[in-house]
Coordinates of N, CA and C in Angstrom, one line a residue:
M1 N -11.5 -1.4 29.5 CA -10.9 0.0 29.2 C -11.9 1.1 29.4
I2 N -13.0 0.8 28.7 CA -14.0 1.8 28.7 C -15.3 1.2 29.3
E3 N -15.8 1.9 30.2 CA -17.1 1.3 30.8 C -18.2 2.3 31.0
F4 N -19.4 2.0 30.4 CA -20.5 2.9 30.5 C -21.5 2.2 31.6
K5 N -21.8 3.0 32.6 CA -22.7 2.7 33.6 C -24.0 3.3 33.8
H6 N -25.1 2.9 33.2 CA -26.3 3.5 33.3 C -26.3 4.9 32.8
V7 N -25.8 5.0 31.7 CA -25.4 6.4 31.0 C -26.6 6.8 30.3
S8 N -27.2 8.1 30.5 CA -28.3 8.6 29.9 C -28.0 10.0 29.4
K9 N -28.5 10.5 28.5 CA -28.3 11.9 28.1 C -29.7 12.5 27.5
T10 N -30.1 13.6 28.2 CA -31.4 14.3 28.0 C -31.0 15.8 27.5
Y11 N -31.4 16.2 26.3 CA -31.1 17.4 25.8 C -32.1 18.5 26.5
P12 N -31.7 19.7 26.4 CA -32.5 20.7 27.0 C -34.0 20.7 26.5
N13 N -34.2 20.3 25.3 CA -35.6 20.3 24.7 C -36.3 19.1 25.1
G14 N -35.6 18.2 25.9 CA -36.3 17.0 26.5 C -36.1 15.7 25.7
V15 N -35.4 16.0 24.6 CA -35.1 14.7 23.6 C -34.1 13.8 24.5
K16 N -34.4 12.5 24.4 CA -33.4 11.5 25.2 C -32.4 11.1 24.1
G17 N -31.2 11.5 24.1 CA -30.2 11.2 23.2 C -29.6 9.8 23.7
L18 N -29.5 9.4 24.8 CA -29.0 8.1 25.2 C -29.9 7.6 26.4
K19 N -30.2 6.4 26.4 CA -31.1 5.9 27.4 C -30.5 4.6 28.0
N20 N -30.0 4.9 29.3 CA -29.5 3.7 30.2 C -28.5 2.8 29.5
I21 N -27.4 3.4 29.0 CA -26.4 2.7 28.3 C -25.4 1.9 29.3
N22 N -25.3 0.7 29.0 CA -24.4 -0.2 29.9 C -23.5 -0.9 28.8
L23 N -22.1 -0.7 28.9 CA -21.3 -1.3 27.8 C -19.9 -1.3 28.6
K24 N -19.1 -2.3 28.0 CA -17.7 -2.4 28.3 C -17.0 -2.5 27.0
I25 N -15.9 -1.8 26.8 CA -15.2 -2.0 25.6 C -13.7 -2.2 26.1
E26 N -13.2 -3.3 25.6 CA -11.8 -3.7 26.1 C -10.7 -3.3 25.1
Q27 N -9.5 -3.0 25.8 CA -8.3 -2.6 25.0 C -8.1 -3.4 23.7
G28 N -7.9 -2.7 22.6 CA -7.5 -3.3 21.4 C -8.6 -3.8 20.5
E29 N -10.0 -3.4 20.9 CA -11.1 -3.8 20.1 C -11.2 -2.8 19.0
F30 N -11.8 -3.1 17.9 CA -12.2 -2.3 16.8 C -13.7 -2.4 16.8
V31 N -14.3 -1.4 17.4 CA -15.8 -1.3 17.6 C -16.4 -0.4 16.6
V32 N -17.3 -0.8 15.8 CA -18.1 0.1 15.0 C -19.5 0.2 15.4
I33 N -19.9 1.5 15.5 CA -21.2 1.8 16.0 C -22.0 2.2 14.9
V34 N -23.2 1.5 14.6 CA -24.1 1.6 13.4 C -25.5 2.1 13.8
G35 N -26.2 2.7 12.9 CA -27.6 3.2 13.2 C -27.9 4.3 12.3
L36 N -29.1 4.6 12.2 CA -29.5 5.8 11.5 C -29.1 7.0 11.9
S37 N -29.1 8.2 11.2 CA -29.0 9.5 11.8 C -30.0 9.7 12.8
G38 N -29.4 10.3 14.0 CA -30.3 10.6 15.1 C -30.4 9.3 16.1
A39 N -29.8 8.3 15.8 CA -29.9 7.1 16.7 C -29.1 7.2 18.0
G40 N -28.2 8.1 18.0 CA -27.4 8.3 19.2 C -25.9 8.1 19.1
K41 N -25.6 7.7 17.9 CA -24.2 7.2 17.6 C -23.2 8.3 18.0
S42 N -23.4 9.5 17.6 CA -22.4 10.6 17.9 C -22.4 11.0 19.3
T43 N -23.6 11.0 19.9 CA -23.8 11.4 21.3 C -23.0 10.3 22.2
L44 N -23.1 9.1 21.9 CA -22.3 8.0 22.6 C -21.0 8.2 22.4
L45 N -20.4 8.3 21.2 CA -19.0 8.4 21.0 C -18.5 9.7 21.6
R46 N -19.1 10.9 21.6 CA -18.6 12.1 22.1 C -18.7 12.2 23.5
S47 N -19.5 11.3 24.2 CA -19.6 11.3 25.7 C -18.3 10.6 26.2
I48 N -17.6 9.8 25.5 CA -16.5 9.2 26.0 C -15.4 10.1 26.3
N49 N -15.2 11.3 25.6 CA -14.2 12.2 26.0 C -14.8 13.5 26.5
R50 N -16.1 13.4 26.8 CA -16.8 14.5 27.3 C -17.1 15.7 26.4
L51 N -16.9 15.5 25.0 CA -17.4 16.6 24.2 C -18.9 16.7 24.2
N52 N -19.6 15.7 24.8 CA -21.0 15.8 25.1 C -21.1 15.3 26.6
E53 N -21.7 16.2 27.4 CA -21.9 15.8 28.9 C -23.1 14.9 28.9
I54 N -23.0 14.0 29.8 CA -24.1 13.1 30.0 C -24.9 13.6 31.1
S55 N -26.2 13.2 31.3 CA -27.2 13.5 32.2 C -27.2 12.7 33.5
E56 N -27.0 11.5 33.2 CA -27.0 10.4 34.3 C -26.0 9.4 34.1
G57 N -25.5 8.8 35.1 CA -24.7 7.6 35.0 C -23.2 8.1 35.1
E58 N -22.3 7.2 34.6 CA -20.9 7.4 34.8 C -20.1 6.6 33.6
I59 N -19.1 7.3 33.1 CA -18.2 6.6 32.2 C -16.7 6.5 32.8
L60 N -16.2 5.3 32.8 CA -14.8 5.0 33.2 C -13.9 4.8 32.2
I61 N -12.7 5.4 32.3 CA -11.6 5.1 31.4 C -10.5 4.6 32.2
D62 N -10.1 3.3 31.9 CA -9.1 2.7 32.7 C -9.3 2.8 34.1
G63 N -10.6 2.6 34.6 CA -11.0 2.6 36.0 C -11.1 3.9 36.6
S64 N -10.8 5.0 35.8 CA -11.0 6.4 36.4 C -12.2 7.0 35.7
S65 N -13.0 7.7 36.5 CA -14.2 8.4 36.1 C -14.0 9.6 35.3
I66 N -14.1 9.7 34.0 CA -14.0 10.9 33.2 C -15.3 11.8 33.6
T67 N -16.3 11.2 34.0 CA -17.4 12.0 34.2 C -17.4 12.9 35.4
R68 N -16.5 12.4 36.4 CA -16.4 13.3 37.5 C -15.0 14.0 37.6
A69 N -14.1 13.8 36.7 CA -12.9 14.3 36.7 C -12.9 15.9 36.3
K70 N -12.0 16.6 36.9 CA -12.0 18.0 36.6 C -10.5 18.5 36.4
G71 N -10.2 19.6 35.9 CA -8.9 20.2 35.8 C -7.9 19.3 35.2
S72 N -6.7 19.1 36.0 CA -5.6 18.4 35.4 C -6.0 16.9 35.2
S73 N -6.8 16.4 36.2 CA -7.2 15.0 36.1 C -8.0 14.8 34.8
L74 N -9.0 15.7 34.3 CA -9.6 15.5 33.2 C -8.6 15.7 32.0
R75 N -7.8 16.6 32.0 CA -6.9 16.8 30.9 C -6.0 15.5 30.7
K76 N -5.7 15.0 31.7 CA -4.8 13.7 31.7 C -5.5 12.6 31.2
I77 N -6.7 12.4 31.4 CA -7.6 11.3 30.8 C -7.8 11.6 29.4
R78 N -8.1 12.8 29.0 CA -8.3 13.2 27.6 C -7.1 13.1 26.7
R79 N -6.0 13.2 27.3 CA -4.8 13.0 26.6 C -4.6 11.6 26.0
D80 N -5.3 10.7 26.5 CA -5.1 9.3 26.0 C -6.3 9.0 25.0
I81 N -7.1 10.0 24.7 CA -8.2 9.8 23.8 C -8.0 10.8 22.6
G82 N -7.8 10.1 21.5 CA -7.8 10.9 20.2 C -9.1 10.9 19.5
M83 N -9.4 12.1 18.7 CA -10.6 12.1 18.1 C -10.3 12.6 16.6
I84 N -11.1 11.8 15.8 CA -11.1 12.0 14.3 C -12.5 12.4 13.8
F85 N -12.6 13.5 13.2 CA -13.9 14.2 12.8 C -14.2 14.0 11.4
Q86 N -15.5 13.9 11.0 CA -15.8 13.8 9.6 C -15.2 15.0 8.9
S87 N -15.2 16.3 9.6 CA -14.8 17.5 8.8 C -13.3 17.7 9.0
F88 N -12.6 16.7 9.6 CA -11.1 16.8 9.7 C -10.7 17.7 10.9
N89 N -11.2 18.9 11.1 CA -10.9 19.7 12.1 C -9.3 20.1 12.1
L90 N -8.9 20.5 10.9 CA -7.5 21.0 10.7 C -7.5 22.5 10.6
V91 N -6.2 23.0 11.0 CA -6.0 24.5 10.7 C -5.6 24.6 9.3
K92 N -6.4 25.0 8.5 CA -6.2 24.8 7.0 C -5.0 25.7 6.5
R93 N -4.7 26.8 7.1 CA -3.6 27.5 6.6 C -2.3 27.4 7.3
S94 N -2.2 26.2 8.0 CA -1.0 25.8 8.7 C -0.5 24.6 8.0
T95 N 0.8 24.3 8.1 CA 1.4 23.2 7.6 C 0.8 21.8 8.2
V96 N 1.0 20.8 7.4 CA 0.5 19.4 7.8 C 1.3 19.1 9.2
L97 N 2.6 19.4 9.3 CA 3.5 19.2 10.4 C 2.9 19.8 11.7
R98 N 2.5 21.1 11.6 CA 1.9 22.0 12.6 C 0.7 21.3 13.1
N99 N -0.2 20.9 12.2 CA -1.4 20.3 12.5 C -1.2 19.0 13.3
V100 N -0.2 18.3 12.9 CA 0.0 17.0 13.5 C 0.6 17.2 15.0
L101 N 1.5 18.2 15.0 CA 2.1 18.5 16.4 C 1.1 19.1 17.4
S102 N -0.1 19.4 16.9 CA -1.1 19.9 17.8 C -1.7 18.7 18.7
G103 N -1.4 17.6 18.3 CA -1.7 16.4 19.2 C -0.9 16.4 20.4
R104 N 0.2 17.2 20.6 CA 1.1 17.2 21.8 C 0.6 18.3 22.7
V105 N -0.4 19.1 22.3 CA -0.7 20.3 23.1 C -1.0 19.9 24.7
G106 N -1.6 18.7 24.9 CA -2.0 18.2 26.1 C -0.7 17.9 27.0
Y107 N 0.5 17.8 26.4 CA 1.6 17.5 27.1 C 2.6 18.6 27.6
H108 N 2.1 19.9 27.2 CA 3.0 21.0 27.4 C 2.3 22.3 27.9
S109 N 3.0 23.2 28.4 CA 2.4 24.5 28.9 C 1.7 25.3 27.8
T110 N 0.9 26.1 28.2 CA 0.1 27.0 27.2 C 1.0 27.8 26.3
W111 N 2.0 28.5 27.0 CA 2.9 29.4 26.3 C 3.7 28.7 25.3
R112 N 4.1 27.4 25.6 CA 5.0 26.7 24.8 C 4.2 26.3 23.4
T113 N 2.9 25.9 23.5 CA 2.1 25.4 22.3 C 1.7 26.7 21.6
I114 N 1.4 27.9 22.2 CA 1.0 29.0 21.6 C 2.1 29.4 20.5
F115 N 3.4 29.4 21.0 CA 4.4 29.8 20.1 C 5.0 28.6 19.2
G116 N 4.4 27.4 19.4 CA 4.8 26.3 18.6 C 6.1 25.7 18.9
L117 N 6.6 25.9 20.2 CA 7.9 25.4 20.7 C 7.9 24.0 21.2
F118 N 7.8 23.1 20.2 CA 7.7 21.7 20.5 C 9.1 21.1 20.4
P119 N 9.4 20.2 21.4 CA 10.8 19.6 21.4 C 11.0 18.7 20.2
K120 N 12.3 18.3 20.0 CA 12.6 17.5 18.8 C 12.0 16.2 18.9
D121 N 11.8 15.7 20.2 CA 11.1 14.2 20.3 C 9.8 14.3 19.9
D122 N 9.0 15.4 20.0 CA 7.7 15.5 19.6 C 7.7 15.6 18.0
E123 N 8.6 16.4 17.5 CA 8.7 16.3 16.0 C 9.0 14.9 15.4
N124 N 9.8 14.2 16.0 CA 10.0 12.8 15.5 C 8.8 12.0 15.7
L125 N 8.0 12.1 16.8 CA 6.7 11.4 16.9 C 5.9 11.8 15.7
A126 N 5.8 13.0 15.2 CA 5.0 13.6 14.1 C 5.5 13.0 12.9
F127 N 6.7 13.1 12.5 CA 7.3 12.4 11.4 C 6.8 11.0 11.2
D128 N 7.1 10.2 12.4 CA 6.8 8.9 12.4 C 5.3 8.6 12.1
A129 N 4.5 9.4 12.7 CA 3.1 9.3 12.5 C 2.6 9.5 11.0
L130 N 3.2 10.5 10.4 CA 2.9 10.9 9.0 C 3.5 9.6 8.0
D131 N 4.6 9.1 8.5 CA 5.2 8.1 7.7 C 4.1 6.7 7.7
R132 N 3.7 6.6 9.0 CA 2.8 5.4 9.1 C 1.5 5.6 8.3
V133 N 1.0 6.8 8.0 CA -0.2 7.0 7.1 C 0.2 7.3 5.7
N134 N 1.5 7.2 5.4 CA 1.9 7.4 4.0 C 1.8 8.8 3.4
I135 N 2.0 9.8 4.2 CA 2.0 11.3 3.7 C 3.1 12.0 4.3
L136 N 4.3 11.4 4.6 CA 5.4 12.0 5.1 C 5.9 13.2 4.2
E137 N 5.7 12.9 2.9 CA 6.2 13.9 1.9 C 5.4 15.2 1.9
K138 N 4.2 15.2 2.7 CA 3.3 16.3 2.8 C 3.5 17.2 3.9
A139 N 4.7 16.9 4.8 CA 4.8 17.5 6.1 C 4.8 19.0 6.2
Y140 N 5.5 19.5 5.0 CA 5.5 21.0 5.0 C 4.5 21.7 4.0
T141 N 3.5 20.9 3.6 CA 2.5 21.4 2.7 C 1.3 22.0 3.6
R142 N 0.8 23.0 3.1 CA -0.4 23.6 3.9 C -1.6 22.6 3.8
A143 N -2.3 22.5 4.8 CA -3.4 21.5 4.9 C -4.5 21.7 4.0
D144 N -4.7 23.0 3.6 CA -5.7 23.2 2.5 C -5.4 22.9 1.2
Q145 N -4.2 22.4 1.0 CA -3.7 22.0 -0.4 C -3.9 20.5 -0.6
L146 N -4.3 19.8 0.4 CA -4.4 18.4 0.5 C -5.8 18.0 0.0
S147 N -5.9 16.8 -0.5 CA -7.3 16.1 -0.9 C -8.0 15.8 0.5
G148 N -9.2 15.5 0.4 CA -10.0 15.1 1.6 C -9.4 13.8 2.2
G149 N -9.0 12.9 1.5 CA -8.5 11.8 2.1 C -7.1 12.0 2.6
Q150 N -6.3 12.8 2.2 CA -5.0 13.2 2.8 C -5.3 14.0 4.0
Q151 N -6.2 14.9 4.0 CA -6.7 15.6 5.3 C -6.9 14.7 6.4
Q152 N -7.7 13.6 6.1 CA -8.1 12.7 7.1 C -6.9 11.9 7.6
R153 N -6.1 11.7 6.7 CA -4.8 11.0 7.2 C -4.1 11.9 8.1
V154 N -4.0 13.1 7.9 CA -3.4 14.0 8.9 C -4.1 14.0 10.3
S155 N -5.3 13.9 10.3 CA -6.0 13.9 11.5 C -5.7 12.6 12.2
I156 N -5.5 11.4 11.5 CA -5.1 10.2 12.1 C -3.7 10.4 12.7
A157 N -2.8 10.9 11.8 CA -1.6 11.1 12.3 C -1.4 12.1 13.6
R158 N -2.3 13.0 13.8 CA -2.3 13.8 14.9 C -2.8 13.0 16.1
A159 N -3.7 12.0 15.9 CA -4.0 11.2 17.0 C -2.8 10.4 17.5
L160 N -2.1 9.8 16.5 CA -1.0 9.0 16.7 C 0.1 9.8 17.5
T161 N 0.3 11.0 17.0 CA 1.3 11.8 17.8 C 0.9 12.1 19.2
Q162 N -0.4 12.2 19.4 CA -0.9 12.4 20.7 C -0.5 11.2 21.6
Q163 N -0.2 10.2 21.0 CA 0.0 8.8 21.6 C -1.3 8.3 22.4
A164 N -2.3 8.5 21.7 CA -3.6 8.1 22.3 C -3.7 6.6 22.4
K165 N -4.4 6.1 23.5 CA -4.6 4.8 23.7 C -5.9 4.3 23.1
I166 N -6.8 5.4 22.9 CA -8.2 5.3 22.3 C -8.3 6.3 21.2
I167 N -8.8 5.8 20.1 CA -9.1 6.7 19.0 C -10.7 6.6 18.7
L168 N -11.3 7.7 18.8 CA -12.8 7.8 18.4 C -12.8 8.6 17.1
A169 N -13.6 7.9 16.2 CA -13.8 8.4 14.8 C -15.3 8.6 14.4
D170 N -15.7 9.8 14.3 CA -17.1 10.1 14.1 C -17.4 10.3 12.6
E171 N -17.8 9.3 12.0 CA -18.2 9.2 10.6 C -16.9 9.7 9.8
P172 N -15.8 9.1 9.9 CA -14.5 9.6 9.3 C -14.5 9.6 7.9
V173 N -15.3 8.7 7.2 CA -15.3 8.5 5.7 C -16.5 9.1 5.1
A174 N -17.4 9.7 5.8 CA -18.6 10.1 5.1 C -18.5 11.0 4.0
S175 N -17.4 11.9 3.9 CA -17.3 12.8 2.8 C -16.3 12.4 1.8
L176 N -15.8 11.1 1.8 CA -14.9 10.6 1.0 C -15.4 9.6 -0.1
D177 N -14.8 9.5 -1.2 CA -15.0 8.7 -2.3 C -14.7 7.2 -1.9
P178 N -15.2 6.3 -2.6 CA -15.0 4.8 -2.2 C -13.6 4.4 -2.1
L179 N -12.7 4.8 -3.0 CA -11.3 4.4 -2.9 C -10.6 5.0 -1.7
T180 N -10.8 6.3 -1.5 CA -10.3 7.0 -0.4 C -10.8 6.5 0.9
T181 N -12.1 6.1 0.9 CA -12.8 5.5 2.1 C -12.0 4.2 2.5
K182 N -11.7 3.4 1.5 CA -11.0 2.1 1.9 C -9.6 2.4 2.3
Q183 N -8.9 3.4 1.7 CA -7.5 3.8 2.3 C -7.5 4.2 3.6
V184 N -8.5 5.1 4.0 CA -8.5 5.6 5.5 C -9.0 4.5 6.4
M185 N -9.9 3.7 6.0 CA -10.3 2.6 7.0 C -9.2 1.5 6.9
D186 N -8.5 1.2 5.9 CA -7.3 0.4 6.0 C -6.3 1.0 7.0
D187 N -6.0 2.2 7.1 CA -5.1 2.9 7.9 C -5.5 2.6 9.2
L188 N -6.7 3.0 9.6 CA -7.3 2.7 11.0 C -7.2 1.2 11.5
K189 N -7.5 0.3 10.5 CA -7.5 -1.1 10.9 C -6.0 -1.5 11.2
R190 N -5.0 -1.1 10.3 CA -3.7 -1.5 10.5 C -3.1 -0.9 11.8
I191 N -3.5 0.3 12.0 CA -3.0 1.0 13.4 C -3.5 0.2 14.6
N192 N -4.8 -0.1 14.6 CA -5.4 -1.0 15.6 C -4.6 -2.3 15.8
K193 N -4.3 -3.0 14.7 CA -3.7 -4.3 14.7 C -2.2 -4.2 15.2
E194 N -1.4 -3.1 14.6 CA 0.0 -3.0 14.9 C 0.2 -2.2 16.2
L195 N -0.5 -1.4 16.8 CA -0.3 -0.7 17.9 C -1.1 -1.0 19.0
G196 N -2.3 -1.8 18.8 CA -3.2 -2.2 19.8 C -4.0 -1.1 20.3
I197 N -4.1 0.0 19.6 CA -5.0 1.1 19.9 C -6.5 0.8 19.8
T198 N -7.2 1.1 20.7 CA -8.6 0.8 20.8 C -9.3 1.7 19.8
M199 N -10.1 1.3 18.8 CA -10.8 2.1 17.8 C -12.3 1.9 18.1
I200 N -13.0 3.1 18.1 CA -14.4 3.2 18.1 C -14.9 4.1 17.1
V201 N -15.6 3.5 16.0 CA -15.8 4.3 14.9 C -17.2 4.3 14.6
N202 N -17.9 5.5 14.4 CA -19.2 5.5 13.9 C -19.4 5.4 12.4
L203 N -20.1 4.6 11.9 CA -20.3 4.4 10.5 C -21.8 4.3 10.2
H204 N -22.1 4.5 8.9 CA -23.6 4.6 8.5 C -23.8 3.3 7.7
H205 N -22.7 2.8 7.0 CA -22.8 1.7 6.0 C -22.4 0.3 6.4
V206 N -23.3 -0.6 6.2 CA -23.2 -1.9 6.8 C -22.0 -2.6 6.2
D207 N -21.7 -2.6 5.1 CA -20.5 -3.4 4.5 C -19.3 -2.8 5.1
L208 N -19.0 -1.6 5.4 CA -17.8 -1.1 6.0 C -17.8 -1.7 7.5
A209 N -18.8 -1.7 8.1 CA -18.8 -2.2 9.5 C -18.4 -3.8 9.4
R210 N -19.0 -4.4 8.5 CA -18.7 -5.9 8.4 C -17.3 -6.2 8.0
E211 N -16.7 -5.3 7.3 CA -15.3 -5.5 6.8 C -14.2 -5.2 7.9
Y212 N -14.6 -4.2 8.6 CA -13.5 -3.6 9.5 C -13.7 -3.9 10.9
A213 N -14.8 -4.1 11.4 CA -15.1 -4.2 12.9 C -14.8 -5.5 13.3
T214 N -14.5 -5.7 14.7 CA -14.3 -7.0 15.4 C -15.5 -7.0 16.2
R215 N -16.3 -5.9 16.4 CA -17.4 -5.9 17.3 C -18.3 -4.7 16.7
I216 N -19.6 -5.1 16.7 CA -20.6 -4.1 16.2 C -21.6 -3.8 17.4
I217 N -21.8 -2.6 17.5 CA -22.9 -2.0 18.4 C -23.9 -1.2 17.6
G218 N -25.1 -1.7 17.7 CA -26.2 -1.1 16.9 C -27.1 -0.3 17.9
M219 N -27.4 1.0 17.2 CA -28.1 1.9 18.2 C -29.4 2.4 17.4
R220 N -30.5 2.4 18.2 CA -31.8 3.0 17.7 C -32.3 3.7 18.8
A221 N -32.7 5.0 18.4 CA -33.5 5.9 19.3 C -32.8 6.0 20.7
G222 N -31.4 6.0 20.7 CA -30.8 6.3 22.0 C -30.5 5.0 22.7
E223 N -30.8 3.8 22.3 CA -30.6 2.6 22.9 C -29.7 1.7 22.1
V224 N -29.0 0.8 22.8 CA -28.3 -0.3 22.3 C -29.2 -1.4 21.9
V225 N -29.4 -1.8 20.6 CA -30.2 -2.8 20.3 C -29.6 -4.1 19.8
F226 N -28.2 -3.9 19.6 CA -27.4 -5.1 19.3 C -26.0 -4.7 19.8
D227 N -25.4 -5.8 20.4 CA -24.0 -5.7 20.6 C -23.3 -7.1 20.6
G228 N -22.4 -7.3 19.7 CA -21.9 -8.6 19.4 C -20.8 -8.6 18.4
P229 N -20.1 -9.8 18.2 CA -19.1 -9.9 17.3 C -19.7 -9.8 15.7
V230 N -18.8 -9.2 14.9 CA -19.2 -8.9 13.6 C -19.9 -10.2 12.8
E231 N -19.5 -11.4 13.2 CA -20.0 -12.6 12.6 C -21.4 -12.9 12.9
A232 N -21.8 -12.2 14.1 CA -23.3 -12.5 14.4 C -24.2 -11.4 13.9
A233 N -23.6 -10.5 13.1 CA -24.4 -9.3 12.6 C -25.1 -9.7 11.2
S234 N -26.1 -10.4 11.2 CA -26.7 -10.8 10.0 C -27.5 -9.7 9.3
D235 N -28.0 -9.9 8.2 CA -29.0 -8.9 7.5 C -30.1 -8.7 8.3
E236 N -30.6 -9.7 8.9 CA -31.7 -9.6 9.9 C -31.5 -8.8 11.1
T237 N -30.2 -8.8 11.5 CA -29.8 -7.9 12.7 C -29.7 -6.5 12.3
F238 N -29.2 -6.3 11.3 CA -29.2 -4.9 10.8 C -30.6 -4.4 10.4
A239 N -31.5 -5.2 9.9 CA -32.8 -4.8 9.8 C -33.5 -4.2 11.1
E240 N -33.1 -5.1 12.2 CA -33.7 -4.7 13.5 C -33.0 -3.4 13.9
I241 N -31.7 -3.2 13.8 CA -31.0 -2.0 14.1 C -31.6 -0.8 13.4
Y242 N -31.9 -0.9 12.1 CA -32.4 0.2 11.3 C -33.9 0.4 11.4
G243 N -34.6 -0.7 12.0 CA -35.9 -0.7 12.1 C -36.8 -0.9 10.8
R244 N -36.0 -1.5 9.7 CA -36.5 -1.8 8.5 C -35.5 -2.6 7.6
P245 N -35.9 -3.2 6.5 CA -34.9 -3.7 5.6 C -33.9 -2.7 5.3
I246 N -32.6 -3.2 5.0 CA -31.5 -2.3 4.6 C -31.6 -1.9 3.1
K247 N -31.4 -0.7 2.9 CA -31.4 -0.3 1.5 C -30.0 -0.4 0.8
K248 N -30.0 -0.4 -0.5 CA -28.7 -0.7 -1.2 C -27.6 0.2 -0.8
D249 N -28.0 1.7 -0.6 CA -27.1 2.6 -0.4 C -26.4 2.4 1.0
E250 N -27.2 2.0 1.9 CA -26.7 1.7 3.4 C -25.8 0.5 3.4
L251 N -26.0 -0.6 2.5 CA -25.3 -1.7 2.4 C -23.9 -1.4 1.7
L252 N -23.9 -0.6 0.7 CA -22.7 -0.5 -0.2 C -22.0 0.8 0.1
G253 N -22.7 1.9 0.6 CA -22.1 3.2 0.8 C -22.7 4.1 -0.1
E254 N -22.9 5.3 0.3 CA -23.6 6.2 -0.5 C -23.0 6.7 -1.8
N255 N -21.7 6.4 -1.8 CA -21.0 6.8 -3.1 C -20.8 5.6 -4.0
A256 N -21.2 4.4 -3.6 CA -21.2 3.2 -4.5 C -22.1 3.3 -5.7

């Protein structure tokens, strides 16, 4: 479903963000990318939907090159890729429903989305998505009146309303407490299992990766240093990924 072919990224200052990445990620996988800050996790994740442009190589989505796509072709590919951010990326003064409906922007003309003229079918998709993440009762609440965990659930519902085939999550629980972290990760895992949506999640903490992933990709200094099933990711494996023995806060989570 997603294929990296000799992908590299060099920043203007000469720093190599990615170094000759070759990966295939199949439909329905729950992939967790781990590594220290600066290892290239976010660069890799954001290159999938071209939030980060690569310097060399090619990325294919369902056999189509997103690297070379332009205009309507690029918009069509991106429509299938939902994005969940650490900072939620919600319009705080808008209602939860309006935020979730923004997932339909790629399906309609600019004027229709500017004026919020979404058809009834889109609203039904949004309500279903909110119900799936257990915050349907918050549909008409302003986003800035929600807790952090609830706001992240809104962003998940937005990706579901988008009808994304792939969901990218960049450190989605980094700012959440342990209980809320579990709730959000449980939501992502359930959606992955029930809907078959491919999940690619950047995480810093080892125990979360072990609990939720079907496959772990370890990165260090822009390179993939481990790629395998979660069962193969031993403490020694993580020590190799991190370049040193794992600390307690990395094992249990920074809020543990």
